[in-house]
Short mmCIF file of C-alpha atoms in Angstrom, two decimals:
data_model
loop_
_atom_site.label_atom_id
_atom_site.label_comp_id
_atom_site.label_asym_id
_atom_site.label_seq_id
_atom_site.Cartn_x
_atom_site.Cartn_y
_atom_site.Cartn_z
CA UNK A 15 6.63 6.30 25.00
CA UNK A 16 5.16 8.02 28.06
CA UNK A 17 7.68 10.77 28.12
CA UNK A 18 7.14 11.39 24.92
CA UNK A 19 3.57 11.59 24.98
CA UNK A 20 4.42 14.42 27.82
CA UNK A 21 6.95 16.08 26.12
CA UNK A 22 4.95 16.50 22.41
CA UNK A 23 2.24 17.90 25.03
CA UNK A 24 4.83 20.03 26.63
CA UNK A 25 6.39 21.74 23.41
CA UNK A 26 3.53 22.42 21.61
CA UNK A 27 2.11 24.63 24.47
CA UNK A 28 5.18 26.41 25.37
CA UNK A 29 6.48 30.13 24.09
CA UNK A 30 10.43 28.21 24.49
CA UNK A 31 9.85 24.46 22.86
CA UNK A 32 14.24 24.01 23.53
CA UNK A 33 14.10 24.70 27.34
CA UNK A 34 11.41 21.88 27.85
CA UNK A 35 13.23 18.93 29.44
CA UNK A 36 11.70 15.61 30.01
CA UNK A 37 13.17 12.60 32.18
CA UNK A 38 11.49 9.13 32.89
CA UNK A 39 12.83 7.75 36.49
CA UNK A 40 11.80 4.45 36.43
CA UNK A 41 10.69 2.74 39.39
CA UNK A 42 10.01 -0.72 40.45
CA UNK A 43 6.03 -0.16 39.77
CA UNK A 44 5.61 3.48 39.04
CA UNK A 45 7.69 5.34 37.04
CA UNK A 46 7.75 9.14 37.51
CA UNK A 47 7.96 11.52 34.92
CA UNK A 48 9.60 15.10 35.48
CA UNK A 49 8.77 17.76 32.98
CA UNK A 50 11.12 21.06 33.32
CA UNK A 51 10.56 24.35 31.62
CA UNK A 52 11.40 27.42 31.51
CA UNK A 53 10.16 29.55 33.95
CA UNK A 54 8.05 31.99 32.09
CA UNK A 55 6.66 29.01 30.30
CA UNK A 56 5.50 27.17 34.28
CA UNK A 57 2.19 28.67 33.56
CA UNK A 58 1.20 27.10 30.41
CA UNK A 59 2.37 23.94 31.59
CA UNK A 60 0.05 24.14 34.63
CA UNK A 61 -3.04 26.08 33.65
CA UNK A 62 -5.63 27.86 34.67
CA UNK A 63 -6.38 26.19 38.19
CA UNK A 64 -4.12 23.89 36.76
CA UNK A 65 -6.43 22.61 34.45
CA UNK A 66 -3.78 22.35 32.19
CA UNK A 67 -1.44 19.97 34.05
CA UNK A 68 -4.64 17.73 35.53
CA UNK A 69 -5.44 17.22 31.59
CA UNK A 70 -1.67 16.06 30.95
CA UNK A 71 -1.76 13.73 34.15
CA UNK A 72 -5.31 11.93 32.98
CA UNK A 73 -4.07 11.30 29.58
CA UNK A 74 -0.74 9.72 31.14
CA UNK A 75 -2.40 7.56 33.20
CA UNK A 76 -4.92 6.55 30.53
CA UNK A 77 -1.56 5.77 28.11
CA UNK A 78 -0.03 3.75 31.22
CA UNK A 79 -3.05 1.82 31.81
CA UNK A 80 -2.46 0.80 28.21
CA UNK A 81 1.01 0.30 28.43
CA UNK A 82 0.44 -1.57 31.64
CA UNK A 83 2.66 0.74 33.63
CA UNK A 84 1.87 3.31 36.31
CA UNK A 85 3.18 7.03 36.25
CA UNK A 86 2.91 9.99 37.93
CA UNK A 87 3.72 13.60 36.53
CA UNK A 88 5.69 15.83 38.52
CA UNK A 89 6.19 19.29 37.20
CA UNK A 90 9.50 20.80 38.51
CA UNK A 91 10.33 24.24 38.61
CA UNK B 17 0.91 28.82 9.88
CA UNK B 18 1.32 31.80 8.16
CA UNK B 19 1.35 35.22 10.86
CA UNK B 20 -0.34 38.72 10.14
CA UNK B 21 1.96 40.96 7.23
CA UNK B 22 1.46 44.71 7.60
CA UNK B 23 0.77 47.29 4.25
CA UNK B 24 0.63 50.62 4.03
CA UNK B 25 -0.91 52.73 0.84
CA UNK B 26 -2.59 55.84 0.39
CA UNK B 27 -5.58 54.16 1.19
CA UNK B 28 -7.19 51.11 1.65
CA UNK B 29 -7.47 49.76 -1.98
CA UNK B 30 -3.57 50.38 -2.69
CA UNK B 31 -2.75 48.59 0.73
CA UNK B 32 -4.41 45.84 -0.27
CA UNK B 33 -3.34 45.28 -3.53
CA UNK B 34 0.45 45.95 -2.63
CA UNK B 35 -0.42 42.58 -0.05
CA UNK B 36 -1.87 40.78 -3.06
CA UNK B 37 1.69 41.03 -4.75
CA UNK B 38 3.21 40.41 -1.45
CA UNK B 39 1.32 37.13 -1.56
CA UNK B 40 0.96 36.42 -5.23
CA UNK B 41 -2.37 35.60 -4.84
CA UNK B 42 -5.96 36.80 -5.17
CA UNK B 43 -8.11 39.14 -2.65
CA UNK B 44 -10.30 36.49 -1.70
CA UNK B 45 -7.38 34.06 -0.36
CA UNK B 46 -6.96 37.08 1.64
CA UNK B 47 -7.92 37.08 5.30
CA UNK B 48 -6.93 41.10 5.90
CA UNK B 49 -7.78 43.10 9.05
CA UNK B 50 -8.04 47.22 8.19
CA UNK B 51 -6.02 48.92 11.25
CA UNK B 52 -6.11 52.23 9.73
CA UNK B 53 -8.69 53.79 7.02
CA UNK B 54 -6.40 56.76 6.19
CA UNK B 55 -6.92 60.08 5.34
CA UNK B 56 -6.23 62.08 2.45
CA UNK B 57 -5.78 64.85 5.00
CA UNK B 58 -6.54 68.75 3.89
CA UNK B 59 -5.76 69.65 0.64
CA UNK B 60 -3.77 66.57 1.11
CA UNK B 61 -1.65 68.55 2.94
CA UNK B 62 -2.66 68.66 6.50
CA UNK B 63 -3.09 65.59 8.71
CA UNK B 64 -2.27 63.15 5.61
CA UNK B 65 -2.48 59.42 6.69
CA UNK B 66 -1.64 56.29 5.56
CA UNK B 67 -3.94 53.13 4.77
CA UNK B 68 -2.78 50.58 7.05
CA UNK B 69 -4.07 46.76 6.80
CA UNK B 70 -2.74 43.64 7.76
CA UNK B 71 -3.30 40.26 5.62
CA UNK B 72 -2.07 36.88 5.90
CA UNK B 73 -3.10 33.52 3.63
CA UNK B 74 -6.37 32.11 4.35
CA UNK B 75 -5.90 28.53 5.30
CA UNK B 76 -6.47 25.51 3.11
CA UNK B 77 -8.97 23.34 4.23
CA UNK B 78 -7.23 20.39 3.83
CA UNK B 79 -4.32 21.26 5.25
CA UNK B 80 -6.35 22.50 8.76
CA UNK B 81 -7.96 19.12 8.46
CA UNK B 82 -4.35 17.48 8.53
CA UNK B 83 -2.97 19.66 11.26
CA UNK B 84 -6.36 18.85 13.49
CA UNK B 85 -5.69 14.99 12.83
CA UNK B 86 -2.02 14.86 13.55
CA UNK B 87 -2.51 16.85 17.24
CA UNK B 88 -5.41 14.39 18.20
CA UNK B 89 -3.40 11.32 16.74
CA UNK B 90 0.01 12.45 18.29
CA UNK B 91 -2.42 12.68 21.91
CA UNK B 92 -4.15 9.38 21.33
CA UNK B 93 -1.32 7.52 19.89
CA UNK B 94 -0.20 6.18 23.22
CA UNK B 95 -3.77 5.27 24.59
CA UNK B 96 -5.80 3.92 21.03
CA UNK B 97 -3.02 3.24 18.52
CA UNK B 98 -5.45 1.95 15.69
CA UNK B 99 -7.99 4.25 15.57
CA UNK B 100 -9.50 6.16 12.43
CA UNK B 101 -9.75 9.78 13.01
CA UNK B 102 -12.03 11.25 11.19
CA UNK B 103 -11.89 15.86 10.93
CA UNK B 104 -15.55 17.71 9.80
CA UNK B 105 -14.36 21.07 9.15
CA UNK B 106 -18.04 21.56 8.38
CA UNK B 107 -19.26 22.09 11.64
CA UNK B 108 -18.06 24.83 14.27
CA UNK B 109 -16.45 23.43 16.65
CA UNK B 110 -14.90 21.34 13.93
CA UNK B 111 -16.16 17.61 14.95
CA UNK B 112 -13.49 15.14 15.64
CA UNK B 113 -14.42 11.48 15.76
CA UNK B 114 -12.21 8.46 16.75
CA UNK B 115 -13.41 5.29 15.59
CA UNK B 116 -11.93 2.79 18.24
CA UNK B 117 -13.24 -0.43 19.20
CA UNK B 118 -10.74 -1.84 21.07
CA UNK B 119 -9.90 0.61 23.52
CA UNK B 120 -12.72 2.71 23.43
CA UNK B 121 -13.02 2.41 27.14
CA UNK B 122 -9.67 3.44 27.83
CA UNK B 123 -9.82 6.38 25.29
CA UNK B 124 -13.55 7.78 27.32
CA UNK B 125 -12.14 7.32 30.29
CA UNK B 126 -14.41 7.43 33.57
CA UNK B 127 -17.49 9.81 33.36
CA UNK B 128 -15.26 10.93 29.87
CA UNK B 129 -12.73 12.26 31.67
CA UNK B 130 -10.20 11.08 29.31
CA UNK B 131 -11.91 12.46 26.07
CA UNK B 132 -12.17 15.57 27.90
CA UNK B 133 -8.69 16.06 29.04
CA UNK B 134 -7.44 15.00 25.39
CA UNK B 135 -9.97 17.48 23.60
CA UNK B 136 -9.03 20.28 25.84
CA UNK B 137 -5.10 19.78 25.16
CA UNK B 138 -5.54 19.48 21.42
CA UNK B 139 -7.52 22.89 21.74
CA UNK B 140 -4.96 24.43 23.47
CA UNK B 141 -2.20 23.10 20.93
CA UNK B 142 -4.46 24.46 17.95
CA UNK B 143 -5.00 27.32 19.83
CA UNK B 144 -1.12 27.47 19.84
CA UNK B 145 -0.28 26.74 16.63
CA UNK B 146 -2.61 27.56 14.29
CA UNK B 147 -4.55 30.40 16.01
CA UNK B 148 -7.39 31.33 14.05
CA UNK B 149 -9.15 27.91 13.43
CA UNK B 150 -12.10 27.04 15.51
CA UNK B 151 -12.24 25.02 18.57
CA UNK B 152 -12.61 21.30 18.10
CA UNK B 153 -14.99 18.95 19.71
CA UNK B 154 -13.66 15.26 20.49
CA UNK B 155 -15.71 12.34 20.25
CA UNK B 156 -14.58 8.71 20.61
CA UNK B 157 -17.33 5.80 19.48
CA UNK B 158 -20.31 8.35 19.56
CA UNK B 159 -19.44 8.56 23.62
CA UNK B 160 -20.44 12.26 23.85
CA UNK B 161 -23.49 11.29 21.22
CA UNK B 162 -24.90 9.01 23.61
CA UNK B 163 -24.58 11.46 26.32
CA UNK B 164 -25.73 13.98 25.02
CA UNK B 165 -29.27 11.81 24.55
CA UNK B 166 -29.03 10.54 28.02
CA UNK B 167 -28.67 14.29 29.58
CA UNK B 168 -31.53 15.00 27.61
CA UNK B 169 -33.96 12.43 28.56
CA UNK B 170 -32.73 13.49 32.25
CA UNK B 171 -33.54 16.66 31.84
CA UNK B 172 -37.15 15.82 30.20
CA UNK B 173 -37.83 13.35 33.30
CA UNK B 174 -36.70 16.27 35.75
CA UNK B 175 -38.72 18.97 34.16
CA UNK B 176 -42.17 16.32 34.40
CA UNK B 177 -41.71 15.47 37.87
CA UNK B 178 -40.62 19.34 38.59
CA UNK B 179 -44.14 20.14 36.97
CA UNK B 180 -46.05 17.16 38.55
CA UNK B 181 -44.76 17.90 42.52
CA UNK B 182 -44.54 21.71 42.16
CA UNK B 183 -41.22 21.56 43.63
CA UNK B 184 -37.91 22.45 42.28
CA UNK B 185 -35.37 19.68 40.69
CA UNK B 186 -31.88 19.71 41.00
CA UNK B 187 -29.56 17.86 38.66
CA UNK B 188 -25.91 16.13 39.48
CA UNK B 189 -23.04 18.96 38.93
CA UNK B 190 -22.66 18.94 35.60
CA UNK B 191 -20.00 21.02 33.51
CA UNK B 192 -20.45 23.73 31.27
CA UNK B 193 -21.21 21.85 28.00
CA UNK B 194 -23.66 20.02 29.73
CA UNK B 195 -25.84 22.27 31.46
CA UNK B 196 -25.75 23.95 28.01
CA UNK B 197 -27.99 21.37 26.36
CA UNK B 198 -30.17 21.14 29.48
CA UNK B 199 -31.18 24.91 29.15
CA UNK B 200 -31.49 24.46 25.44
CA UNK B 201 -33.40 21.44 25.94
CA UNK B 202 -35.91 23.06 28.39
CA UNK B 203 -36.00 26.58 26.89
CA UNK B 204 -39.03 26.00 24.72
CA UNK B 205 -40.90 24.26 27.86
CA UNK B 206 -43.12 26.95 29.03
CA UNK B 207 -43.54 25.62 32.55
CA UNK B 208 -40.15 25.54 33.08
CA UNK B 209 -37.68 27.65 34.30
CA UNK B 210 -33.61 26.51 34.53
CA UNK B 211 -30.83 27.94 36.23
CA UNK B 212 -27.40 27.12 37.43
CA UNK B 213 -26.26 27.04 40.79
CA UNK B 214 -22.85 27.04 42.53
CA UNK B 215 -19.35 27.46 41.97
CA UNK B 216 -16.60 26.73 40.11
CA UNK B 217 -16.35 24.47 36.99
CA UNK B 218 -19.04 21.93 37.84
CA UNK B 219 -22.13 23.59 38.76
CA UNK B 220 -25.98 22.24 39.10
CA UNK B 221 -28.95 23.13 37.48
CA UNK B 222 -32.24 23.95 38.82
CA UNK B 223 -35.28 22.69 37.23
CA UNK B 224 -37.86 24.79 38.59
CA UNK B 225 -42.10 24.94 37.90
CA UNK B 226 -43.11 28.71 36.77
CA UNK B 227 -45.39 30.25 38.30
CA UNK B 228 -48.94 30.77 36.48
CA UNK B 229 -47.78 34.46 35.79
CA UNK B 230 -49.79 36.82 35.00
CA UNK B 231 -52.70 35.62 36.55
CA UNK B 232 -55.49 37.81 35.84
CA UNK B 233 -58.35 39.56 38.85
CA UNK B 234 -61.80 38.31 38.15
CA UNK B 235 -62.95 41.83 37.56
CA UNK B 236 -60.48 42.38 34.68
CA UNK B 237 -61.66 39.19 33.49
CA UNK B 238 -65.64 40.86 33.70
CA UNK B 239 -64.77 43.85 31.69
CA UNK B 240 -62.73 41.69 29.13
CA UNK B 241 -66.23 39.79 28.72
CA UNK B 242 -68.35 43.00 28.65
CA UNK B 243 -66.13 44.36 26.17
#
């Protein structure tokens, strides 16, 4: 449910909604999230000062606080 | 979303019409940009040019309204899953109000943080998809309507004691929306004087006492009199 949170997130902003990959490794506590995308797209992912990407993580960790579950968002390029 | 569709005529009228067909609808569904007045040239022989306008479908209310509640309900989903979202395309920034009892606290998030984040994603996805509709503002049970009153009576209590001590107040950093409705709220306050200090997103205001401007010489005052 989390990676799909972040991926909805993730192809709505993007100019290439196929190349967006998302993959949940899930950990004994903390489960971390890895969000791929194109590489023209990095940009909207992250955000001004990534303001962008520190929105994305807040709202994750407010869904995992619900879903009793920690994560962490790692953006890789 | 429907994009931008381009028409040429020999002017403006004929251009426009030709994207009424193209649309099978009325002018006033219309939302059409002129990019080119044309020109019937010289004896309509020299320097002839063409009308150009663009013109797409207005939108339908209701269907912005739908769009706006499925972005914030596919964002809050996760965090508030029973929670009545409610769109007033009346206002600009169209409000947005979540009705959530439950996890209200979760949904706010420390100092709002989570409302924030949410509100500025779901801008940026409308921004995305539909450009051309306003910005949204987010609220989750009243949150931002409380704070809003609370930043207000701050700024009121600053703005006394700023007048009572002579000295200049400083709030906490405060973001851009916020130092927004302490101007606003001290802009009719003649004693007052506001400004914003720092850098970067978060930035303080100043509260500071005027001056008594103006302050007139006694002997202006004595001809005033004599006058």
């Amino acid at each position: 449910m989390l990676k799909d949170l972040i991926e909805y997130i993730a192809k709505s902003l993007v100019d290439n909604p196929d190349a967006v990959k998302v993959s949940e490794i899930e950990g004994e506590q903390t489960s971390v999230i890895e969000l791929k995308v194109a590489k023209e797209d990095l940009g909207k992912v992250i955000g001004k000062q990534g303001r962008t990407a520190r929105a994305m993580r807040t709202i994750l960790s407010a869904a995992s606080t619900k879903a009793k579950k920690r994560a962490v968002l790692e953006i890789i390029e | 979303m429907e994009e931008f569709v381009e028409f040429v005529g020999k002017d403006v009228d004929e251009a426009i019409s030709k994207a009424c067909e193209y649309f099978q609808t009325e002018r006033d569904s219309l939302e059409i940009e002129i990019l080119s007045g044309g020109s019937s040239g010289i004896f309509g022989l020299v320097g002839l040019k063409k009308a150009k306008v663009k013109a797409k479908k207005r939108e339908n209310p209701l269907e912005v309204e739908n769009k706006v509640r499925d972005i914030v309900q596919n964002l809050t989903k996760p965090i508030a899953p029973n929670s009545q979202i409610n769109v007033d395309l009346s206002k600009d920034p169209i409000y947005v109000s979540i009705e959530e009892e439950e996890d209200a606290g979760v949904l706010i998030g420390k100092d709002g943080q989570t409302i924030s984040a949410v509100q500025y994603l779901a801008n940026r996805i409308i921004a995305k998809q539909c450009p051309g509709i306003s910005r949204i503002q987010l609220d989750a049970a009243n949150y931002r309507q409380r704070q809003n009153e609370k930043i207000k009576q701050t700024a009121l209590a600053l703005a006394q004691r700023a007048k009572r001590t002579g000295k200049t107040m400083k709030t906490q950093p405060l973001t851009s929306y916020h130092r927004r409705i302490i101007h606003l709220t001290l802009q009719k306050d003649r004693g007052i004087q506001t400004k914003s200090l720092g850098e970067g997103p978060l930035k303080r205001v100043l509260i500071m006492p005027k001056k008594k401007t103006m302050r007139r010489k006694p002997e202006q005052l004595q001809t005033r009199l004599t006058q």
